[in-house]
Amino acid sequence: MQTIDITLTVNDHQQIIPVKPNDTLLEVVRDYLDLTGSKEGCGEGVCGSCTVILDGHPVRACLTLALEANGSAVTTVEGLADGDTLTLLQQSFIDHGAVQCGFCTPGMLMSAKALLDEDSSPDRQKIRQALSGNICRCTGYAKIVDAVEHAARPEPGCPDCHTKETGGDHD
Amino acid sequence: MRLPQFTYHSPDTLEGVLALLDEHRDNAGVLAGGTDLLVRMKHRLAGPKVLVSLKHLDSLSYIKEMSGMLCIGAKTPIIDVIRSDRVKQQAPALVQACERIGAVSIQHYRGTIGGNILQDNRCIHYNQSQLHRSGRQPCHKDGGKICYARDEADRCNSTCQSDGATALMAMDAHLVLNSTRGEHRVALDGFYTTDGIHPFDMQPDELLTKIDIPVVPGAVSAYQRLSYRSAIDYPIVCAGIRLVPDQKDAGCIGSARIVVGAMSRSPLFLAKVSQSLAGVRFDDNTAFDRAGKDAMNAAATFAAHNAGADLAFRQAMVEKMVGRALEQAAAQVSMKIAR
Ligand SMILES: Cc1cc2nc3c(=O)[nH]c(=O)nc-3n(C[C@H](O)[C@H](O)[C@H](O)COP(=O)(O)OP(=O)(O)OC[C@H]3O[C@@H](n4cnc5c(N)ncnc54)[C@H](O)[C@@H]3O)c2cc1C
Ligand code: SF4
Ligand code: FES
Ligand code: FES
């Protein structure tokens, strides 16, 4: 099948990528760009493990045609850390025990980042709502919500908040 | 899960889209947000050879008020509906319904209001992977001759689980459809066939371009729904209500529209039950309870056992959804009067 070139800015790098019409954005980032952080859990929109940020908004990469993303900017979980330096949000996930098997984590991080980019101090209800499209089979969610909350507002005296001195910047 | 093969077009103009739909007809599929269509294509339940994307048709994404109508472009993303002050004021039930669709990261940014209305009907026996379905005979909707949801059924009773359509029907919305043949307008409550295989009275060359909601002075509306999980899952019962105050006595209901969703092949506008509320006072909760029961009795016969939950439970919950939506709508009237 013939390929069509699309322009995609992936984690701040603009690239030209040949795609087939029936390639999803998830297939392109995982299989063509080797960015295997985004996961395919269900492939049908239910689980959220494929969540990426497309032009500033969280979307299901498994339900987005690569061709539809032509000309857009995509951030995947690989685009968060600066080399080995994790973002506050990522560190908070580790500190608060929000990662168990880790399969849902990339999607959770992207949904959480999209929320924090829009609202730097969301309340718990807002965090839960923003993460409500992401399924986790391990943690029971409470620790994930804690992690996002403490990334937004490191709590003085929280024994887990490794990040308490820095605070504020979640990129 | 791979998608099947197709060719892809993303015309820059409405005329370009309509010309492609006219050329390819049954072989064409309209791609809005894709959050319904692409799943069905992955399951091999839909296989359009030509996908016509609305990606560049930004002219179909708007919310405005014109000649007594709240007009919403078919391609307007769900998030824009949720965040619109205009919709909040004029059609609060639609905001409530859109907030409940799936989840933020599934539809709010990619899913559209047009796609929400035109998503295909669903059934737990049908919306399954190809592998799952390959283990047994195909049902009516899958090209076969039996139904797993209702014994001996000679036709498909798949369920319309659109949150948006239920709320919109309560507000007496109309749809505007365009094709190379011209434009026509249909009332949403007259837009459905009685065939679960092809639920919409729409031609393959037609594009939904606009949704019109009449702005009725003093009208209030509310939407209630039940689903397994509050996010991700489709509604298993829902209700949309619009109440218009009586012109002479603002404390009384002049006219009501009660619509029950996720119980049939289309949202059900219950004309008789709605009429029974004319003249009822806005604080008459006993009348609302009665209307809830009547709605349950009217809607129950339509439902097939195909949305997951126990059928009797879904039927019983019609009463609650209608009752709650009525009380919620009526409460807005007292708030308006207090202001
Ligand atoms: C996990 C999951 C959960 C979901 N939960 C819900 C839920 O709770 N409630 C709910 O209502 N929906 C739900 N959905 C279904 C769907 O995501 C939404 O209905 C969404 O709003 C569909 O919009 P879309 O733009 O993505 O539609 P698309 O998939 O692009 O289109 C849907 C259908 O309409 C046709 N179409 C779209 N636009 C037009 C147009 N302008 N003219 C002609 N035809 C058109 C398409 O060809 C297709 O057949 C869910 C989906 C998933 C995957
Ligand atoms: S209602 Fe019956 S025919 Fe229709 S999709 Fe379900 S099992 Fe198939
Ligand atoms: S893989 Fe995309 S939602 Fe599950
Ligand atoms: S950590 Fe295992 S699924 Fe969330």
PDB file of C-alpha atoms in Angstrom, chain B residues 100-313:
ATOM      1  CA  ARG B 100     -20.884  12.443  30.758  1.00  0.00           C
ATOM      2  CA  ILE B 101     -19.761  11.138  27.344  1.00  0.00           C
ATOM      3  CA  GLY B 102     -16.931   8.628  27.829  1.00  0.00           C
ATOM      4  CA  ALA B 103     -13.984  10.506  29.284  1.00  0.00           C
ATOM      5  CA  VAL B 104     -11.909  13.639  28.741  1.00  0.00           C
ATOM      6  CA  SER B 105      -9.114  11.844  26.913  1.00  0.00           C
ATOM      7  CA  ILE B 106     -11.450   9.744  24.723  1.00  0.00           C
ATOM      8  CA  GLN B 107     -13.858  12.232  23.180  1.00  0.00           C
ATOM      9  CA  HIS B 108     -13.721  15.655  24.715  1.00  0.00           C
ATOM     10  CA  TYR B 109     -11.105  16.957  22.289  1.00  0.00           C
ATOM     11  CA  ARG B 110     -11.448  14.648  19.268  1.00  0.00           C
ATOM     12  CA  GLY B 111     -15.077  13.546  19.444  1.00  0.00           C
ATOM     13  CA  THR B 112     -17.685  15.771  17.833  1.00  0.00           C
ATOM     14  CA  ILE B 113     -21.345  16.484  18.559  1.00  0.00           C
ATOM     15  CA  GLY B 114     -22.330  15.308  15.061  1.00  0.00           C
ATOM     16  CA  GLY B 115     -20.441  12.048  15.501  1.00  0.00           C
ATOM     17  CA  ASN B 116     -22.108  11.618  18.863  1.00  0.00           C
ATOM     18  CA  ILE B 117     -25.586  11.751  17.339  1.00  0.00           C
ATOM     19  CA  LEU B 118     -24.606   9.555  14.392  1.00  0.00           C
ATOM     20  CA  GLN B 119     -22.619   6.909  16.256  1.00  0.00           C
ATOM     21  CA  ASP B 120     -23.982   3.496  15.350  1.00  0.00           C
ATOM     22  CA  ASN B 121     -26.384   1.676  17.636  1.00  0.00           C
ATOM     23  CA  ARG B 122     -24.758  -0.762  20.008  1.00  0.00           C
ATOM     24  CA  CYS B 123     -25.297  -4.231  21.431  1.00  0.00           C
ATOM     25  CA  ILE B 124     -23.044  -6.316  23.677  1.00  0.00           C
ATOM     26  CA  HIS B 125     -23.447  -9.242  21.308  1.00  0.00           C
ATOM     27  CA  TYR B 126     -22.397  -7.207  18.293  1.00  0.00           C
ATOM     28  CA  ASN B 127     -19.773  -4.689  19.426  1.00  0.00           C
ATOM     29  CA  GLN B 128     -17.142  -7.355  19.929  1.00  0.00           C
ATOM     30  CA  SER B 129     -13.917  -8.313  18.203  1.00  0.00           C
ATOM     31  CA  GLN B 130     -13.963 -10.303  15.000  1.00  0.00           C
ATOM     32  CA  LEU B 131     -12.465 -13.251  16.873  1.00  0.00           C
ATOM     33  CA  HIS B 132     -15.214 -13.176  19.487  1.00  0.00           C
ATOM     34  CA  ARG B 133     -17.909 -13.068  16.828  1.00  0.00           C
ATOM     35  CA  SER B 134     -16.314 -15.738  14.668  1.00  0.00           C
ATOM     36  CA  GLY B 135     -17.203 -18.389  17.239  1.00  0.00           C
ATOM     37  CA  ARG B 136     -20.907 -18.369  16.424  1.00  0.00           C
ATOM     38  CA  GLN B 137     -23.474 -17.479  13.827  1.00  0.00           C
ATOM     39  CA  PRO B 138     -23.746 -13.835  12.799  1.00  0.00           C
ATOM     40  CA  CYS B 139     -26.764 -11.916  14.109  1.00  0.00           C
ATOM     41  CA  HIS B 140     -29.076  -9.695  12.011  1.00  0.00           C
ATOM     42  CA  LYS B 141     -26.890  -6.611  12.306  1.00  0.00           C
ATOM     43  CA  ASP B 142     -23.839  -8.668  11.379  1.00  0.00           C
ATOM     44  CA  GLY B 143     -25.467 -10.001   8.206  1.00  0.00           C
ATOM     45  CA  GLY B 144     -27.073 -13.129   9.691  1.00  0.00           C
ATOM     46  CA  LYS B 145     -30.562 -14.245  10.640  1.00  0.00           C
ATOM     47  CA  ILE B 146     -30.703 -14.504  14.416  1.00  0.00           C
ATOM     48  CA  CYS B 147     -30.671 -12.222  17.427  1.00  0.00           C
ATOM     49  CA  TYR B 148     -28.875 -12.968  20.679  1.00  0.00           C
ATOM     50  CA  ALA B 149     -30.539 -10.168  22.587  1.00  0.00           C
ATOM     51  CA  ARG B 150     -34.170 -11.135  22.130  1.00  0.00           C
ATOM     52  CA  ASP B 151     -35.373 -14.651  21.400  1.00  0.00           C
ATOM     53  CA  GLU B 152     -37.114 -15.115  18.066  1.00  0.00           C
ATOM     54  CA  ALA B 153     -36.606 -11.465  17.100  1.00  0.00           C
ATOM     55  CA  ASP B 154     -36.948 -11.073  13.355  1.00  0.00           C
ATOM     56  CA  ARG B 155     -35.046  -7.808  13.384  1.00  0.00           C
ATOM     57  CA  CYS B 156     -32.298  -6.018  15.211  1.00  0.00           C
ATOM     58  CA  ASN B 157     -33.011  -4.253  18.486  1.00  0.00           C
ATOM     59  CA  SER B 158     -29.630  -2.662  18.979  1.00  0.00           C
ATOM     60  CA  THR B 159     -29.574   0.272  21.367  1.00  0.00           C
ATOM     61  CA  CYS B 160     -28.893   3.939  20.704  1.00  0.00           C
ATOM     62  CA  GLN B 161     -26.530   4.859  23.524  1.00  0.00           C
ATOM     63  CA  SER B 162     -25.830   8.426  22.510  1.00  0.00           C
ATOM     64  CA  ASP B 163     -25.891  10.807  25.461  1.00  0.00           C
ATOM     65  CA  GLY B 164     -26.058  13.827  23.184  1.00  0.00           C
ATOM     66  CA  ALA B 165     -29.013  12.610  21.107  1.00  0.00           C
ATOM     67  CA  THR B 166     -31.170  11.982  24.182  1.00  0.00           C
ATOM     68  CA  ALA B 167     -30.581  15.474  25.553  1.00  0.00           C
ATOM     69  CA  LEU B 168     -31.020  17.065  22.132  1.00  0.00           C
ATOM     70  CA  MET B 169     -34.302  15.282  21.468  1.00  0.00           C
ATOM     71  CA  ALA B 170     -35.623  16.564  24.789  1.00  0.00           C
ATOM     72  CA  MET B 171     -34.867  20.068  23.562  1.00  0.00           C
ATOM     73  CA  ASP B 172     -36.668  19.423  20.293  1.00  0.00           C
ATOM     74  CA  ALA B 173     -33.488  19.762  18.217  1.00  0.00           C
ATOM     75  CA  HIS B 174     -33.527  19.665  14.423  1.00  0.00           C
ATOM     76  CA  LEU B 175     -30.759  18.437  12.151  1.00  0.00           C
ATOM     77  CA  VAL B 176     -29.624  20.016   8.913  1.00  0.00           C
ATOM     78  CA  LEU B 177     -28.376  17.544   6.307  1.00  0.00           C
ATOM     79  CA  ASN B 178     -26.568  18.536   3.129  1.00  0.00           C
ATOM     80  CA  SER B 179     -25.792  16.684  -0.077  1.00  0.00           C
ATOM     81  CA  THR B 180     -25.028  17.624  -3.676  1.00  0.00           C
ATOM     82  CA  ARG B 181     -28.814  17.455  -4.106  1.00  0.00           C
ATOM     83  CA  GLY B 182     -29.377  20.275  -1.633  1.00  0.00           C
ATOM     84  CA  GLU B 183     -30.189  20.812   2.022  1.00  0.00           C
ATOM     85  CA  HIS B 184     -32.952  19.508   4.209  1.00  0.00           C
ATOM     86  CA  ARG B 185     -34.005  19.867   7.799  1.00  0.00           C
ATOM     87  CA  VAL B 186     -35.439  17.118   9.990  1.00  0.00           C
ATOM     88  CA  ALA B 187     -36.705  16.992  13.542  1.00  0.00           C
ATOM     89  CA  LEU B 188     -34.459  14.725  15.613  1.00  0.00           C
ATOM     90  CA  ASP B 189     -37.511  12.879  16.947  1.00  0.00           C
ATOM     91  CA  GLY B 190     -38.435  11.990  13.359  1.00  0.00           C
ATOM     92  CA  PHE B 191     -34.919  11.063  12.261  1.00  0.00           C
ATOM     93  CA  TYR B 192     -34.874   7.403  13.322  1.00  0.00           C
ATOM     94  CA  THR B 193     -35.996   4.297  11.482  1.00  0.00           C
ATOM     95  CA  THR B 194     -37.272   1.331  13.437  1.00  0.00           C
ATOM     96  CA  ASP B 195     -34.423  -0.791  12.126  1.00  0.00           C
ATOM     97  CA  GLY B 196     -31.451  -1.335  14.434  1.00  0.00           C
ATOM     98  CA  ILE B 197     -29.261  -2.228  11.465  1.00  0.00           C
ATOM     99  CA  HIS B 198     -29.696   1.188   9.834  1.00  0.00           C
ATOM    100  CA  PRO B 199     -30.965   3.367  12.650  1.00  0.00           C
ATOM    101  CA  PHE B 200     -30.974   6.747  10.863  1.00  0.00           C
ATOM    102  CA  ASP B 201     -33.276   8.024   8.164  1.00  0.00           C
ATOM    103  CA  MET B 202     -30.390   9.414   6.147  1.00  0.00           C
ATOM    104  CA  GLN B 203     -28.916   8.791   2.699  1.00  0.00           C
ATOM    105  CA  PRO B 204     -25.300   7.711   2.210  1.00  0.00           C
ATOM    106  CA  ASP B 205     -24.497  10.898   0.278  1.00  0.00           C
ATOM    107  CA  GLU B 206     -25.716  13.140   3.107  1.00  0.00           C
ATOM    108  CA  LEU B 207     -23.603  15.019   5.590  1.00  0.00           C
ATOM    109  CA  LEU B 208     -24.895  16.309   8.899  1.00  0.00           C
ATOM    110  CA  THR B 209     -23.857  19.957   8.980  1.00  0.00           C
ATOM    111  CA  LYS B 210     -25.807  21.649  11.770  1.00  0.00           C
ATOM    112  CA  ILE B 211     -27.887  21.075  14.844  1.00  0.00           C
ATOM    113  CA  ASP B 212     -30.585  23.640  15.684  1.00  0.00           C
ATOM    114  CA  ILE B 213     -32.017  23.929  19.179  1.00  0.00           C
ATOM    115  CA  PRO B 214     -35.012  26.246  19.574  1.00  0.00           C
ATOM    116  CA  VAL B 215     -34.460  28.869  22.241  1.00  0.00           C
ATOM    117  CA  VAL B 216     -37.698  28.925  24.228  1.00  0.00           C
ATOM    118  CA  PRO B 217     -38.102  31.774  26.743  1.00  0.00           C
ATOM    119  CA  GLY B 218     -38.126  30.469  30.307  1.00  0.00           C
ATOM    120  CA  ALA B 219     -37.435  26.864  29.294  1.00  0.00           C
ATOM    121  CA  VAL B 220     -35.334  24.692  31.615  1.00  0.00           C
ATOM    122  CA  SER B 221     -33.719  21.357  30.872  1.00  0.00           C
ATOM    123  CA  ALA B 222     -31.859  18.555  32.627  1.00  0.00           C
ATOM    124  CA  TYR B 223     -30.187  15.251  31.820  1.00  0.00           C
ATOM    125  CA  GLN B 224     -29.583  12.222  34.026  1.00  0.00           C
ATOM    126  CA  ARG B 225     -27.860   8.979  33.215  1.00  0.00           C
ATOM    127  CA  LEU B 226     -26.753   5.738  34.711  1.00  0.00           C
ATOM    128  CA  SER B 227     -23.693   3.754  33.692  1.00  0.00           C
ATOM    129  CA  TYR B 228     -21.505   1.110  35.348  1.00  0.00           C
ATOM    130  CA  ARG B 229     -18.584   3.448  35.871  1.00  0.00           C
ATOM    131  CA  SER B 230     -19.129   7.183  35.843  1.00  0.00           C
ATOM    132  CA  ALA B 231     -16.490   7.503  33.108  1.00  0.00           C
ATOM    133  CA  ILE B 232     -15.594   5.497  29.982  1.00  0.00           C
ATOM    134  CA  ASP B 233     -18.820   3.478  29.975  1.00  0.00           C
ATOM    135  CA  TYR B 234     -21.843   4.140  27.814  1.00  0.00           C
ATOM    136  CA  PRO B 235     -25.179   4.936  29.461  1.00  0.00           C
ATOM    137  CA  ILE B 236     -27.419   1.963  30.247  1.00  0.00           C
ATOM    138  CA  VAL B 237     -30.408   4.230  30.941  1.00  0.00           C
ATOM    139  CA  CYS B 238     -30.702   7.979  30.571  1.00  0.00           C
ATOM    140  CA  ALA B 239     -33.313  10.693  30.467  1.00  0.00           C
ATOM    141  CA  GLY B 240     -33.483  14.187  29.039  1.00  0.00           C
ATOM    142  CA  ILE B 241     -36.173  16.665  30.051  1.00  0.00           C
ATOM    143  CA  ARG B 242     -37.253  20.096  28.910  1.00  0.00           C
ATOM    144  CA  LEU B 243     -39.934  22.057  30.749  1.00  0.00           C
ATOM    145  CA  VAL B 244     -41.497  25.274  29.484  1.00  0.00           C
ATOM    146  CA  PRO B 245     -43.437  27.418  31.978  1.00  0.00           C
ATOM    147  CA  ASP B 246     -47.050  28.250  31.339  1.00  0.00           C
ATOM    148  CA  GLN B 247     -47.431  31.675  29.761  1.00  0.00           C
ATOM    149  CA  LYS B 248     -50.147  32.767  32.178  1.00  0.00           C
ATOM    150  CA  ASP B 249     -48.912  31.112  35.365  1.00  0.00           C
ATOM    151  CA  ALA B 250     -45.107  30.893  35.586  1.00  0.00           C
ATOM    152  CA  GLY B 251     -45.405  28.525  38.557  1.00  0.00           C
ATOM    153  CA  CYS B 252     -46.941  25.853  36.315  1.00  0.00           C
ATOM    154  CA  ILE B 253     -45.595  23.729  33.496  1.00  0.00           C
ATOM    155  CA  GLY B 254     -46.950  24.800  30.128  1.00  0.00           C
ATOM    156  CA  SER B 255     -45.393  22.005  28.140  1.00  0.00           C
ATOM    157  CA  ALA B 256     -42.909  19.213  28.819  1.00  0.00           C
ATOM    158  CA  ARG B 257     -40.698  16.938  26.746  1.00  0.00           C
ATOM    159  CA  ILE B 258     -39.606  13.700  28.360  1.00  0.00           C
ATOM    160  CA  VAL B 259     -37.095  11.585  26.435  1.00  0.00           C
ATOM    161  CA  VAL B 260     -35.721   8.260  27.612  1.00  0.00           C
ATOM    162  CA  GLY B 261     -32.424   7.091  26.115  1.00  0.00           C
ATOM    163  CA  ALA B 262     -30.359   3.907  25.957  1.00  0.00           C
ATOM    164  CA  MET B 263     -33.526   1.811  26.104  1.00  0.00           C
ATOM    165  CA  SER B 264     -34.314   1.375  22.426  1.00  0.00           C
ATOM    166  CA  ARG B 265     -33.180   1.748  18.829  1.00  0.00           C
ATOM    167  CA  SER B 266     -33.514   5.498  19.268  1.00  0.00           C
ATOM    168  CA  PRO B 267     -34.084   7.870  22.162  1.00  0.00           C
ATOM    169  CA  LEU B 268     -37.797   7.664  22.998  1.00  0.00           C
ATOM    170  CA  PHE B 269     -39.848  10.848  23.107  1.00  0.00           C
ATOM    171  CA  LEU B 270     -42.756   9.942  25.383  1.00  0.00           C
ATOM    172  CA  ALA B 271     -45.489  12.222  24.066  1.00  0.00           C
ATOM    173  CA  LYS B 272     -48.324  11.034  26.318  1.00  0.00           C
ATOM    174  CA  VAL B 273     -46.362  11.142  29.552  1.00  0.00           C
ATOM    175  CA  SER B 274     -45.015  14.534  28.540  1.00  0.00           C
ATOM    176  CA  GLN B 275     -48.534  15.866  27.961  1.00  0.00           C
ATOM    177  CA  SER B 276     -49.650  14.641  31.354  1.00  0.00           C
ATOM    178  CA  LEU B 277     -47.362  17.227  32.946  1.00  0.00           C
ATOM    179  CA  ALA B 278     -49.074  20.238  31.393  1.00  0.00           C
ATOM    180  CA  GLY B 279     -50.585  22.358  34.160  1.00  0.00           C
ATOM    181  CA  VAL B 280     -48.583  20.638  36.905  1.00  0.00           C
ATOM    182  CA  ARG B 281     -46.849  22.946  39.400  1.00  0.00           C
ATOM    183  CA  PHE B 282     -43.056  23.031  39.327  1.00  0.00           C
ATOM    184  CA  ASP B 283     -42.874  21.928  42.973  1.00  0.00           C
ATOM    185  CA  ASP B 284     -45.257  18.999  42.576  1.00  0.00           C
ATOM    186  CA  ASN B 285     -42.835  16.140  43.197  1.00  0.00           C
ATOM    187  CA  THR B 286     -45.699  13.652  43.457  1.00  0.00           C
ATOM    188  CA  ALA B 287     -46.597  14.410  39.839  1.00  0.00           C
ATOM    189  CA  PHE B 288     -42.943  13.943  38.878  1.00  0.00           C
ATOM    190  CA  ASP B 289     -42.849  10.563  40.624  1.00  0.00           C
ATOM    191  CA  ARG B 290     -45.961   9.541  38.752  1.00  0.00           C
ATOM    192  CA  ALA B 291     -44.464  10.709  35.458  1.00  0.00           C
ATOM    193  CA  GLY B 292     -41.336   8.663  36.257  1.00  0.00           C
ATOM    194  CA  LYS B 293     -43.460   5.533  36.717  1.00  0.00           C
ATOM    195  CA  ASP B 294     -45.464   6.208  33.569  1.00  0.00           C
ATOM    196  CA  ALA B 295     -42.248   6.765  31.635  1.00  0.00           C
ATOM    197  CA  MET B 296     -40.911   3.469  32.926  1.00  0.00           C
ATOM    198  CA  ASN B 297     -44.020   1.626  31.790  1.00  0.00           C
ATOM    199  CA  ALA B 298     -43.954   3.309  28.394  1.00  0.00           C
ATOM    200  CA  ALA B 299     -40.243   2.715  27.746  1.00  0.00           C
ATOM    201  CA  ALA B 300     -39.884  -0.767  29.226  1.00  0.00           C
ATOM    202  CA  THR B 301     -41.346  -2.693  26.311  1.00  0.00           C
ATOM    203  CA  PHE B 302     -38.801  -1.320  23.859  1.00  0.00           C
ATOM    204  CA  ALA B 303     -35.680  -2.474  25.637  1.00  0.00           C
ATOM    205  CA  ALA B 304     -33.688  -5.520  24.606  1.00  0.00           C
ATOM    206  CA  HIS B 305     -31.239  -7.304  26.833  1.00  0.00           C
ATOM    207  CA  ASN B 306     -28.138  -5.951  25.142  1.00  0.00           C
ATOM    208  CA  ALA B 307     -26.538  -3.179  27.165  1.00  0.00           C
ATOM    209  CA  GLY B 308     -24.845  -5.265  29.818  1.00  0.00           C
ATOM    210  CA  ALA B 309     -26.915  -4.652  32.932  1.00  0.00           C
ATOM    211  CA  ASP B 310     -29.885  -6.782  33.895  1.00  0.00           C
ATOM    212  CA  LEU B 311     -32.857  -5.722  31.794  1.00  0.00           C
ATOM    213  CA  ALA B 312     -35.285  -5.490  34.711  1.00  0.00           C
ATOM    214  CA  PHE B 313     -32.833  -3.225  36.525  1.00  0.00           C
TER     215      PHE B 313
END
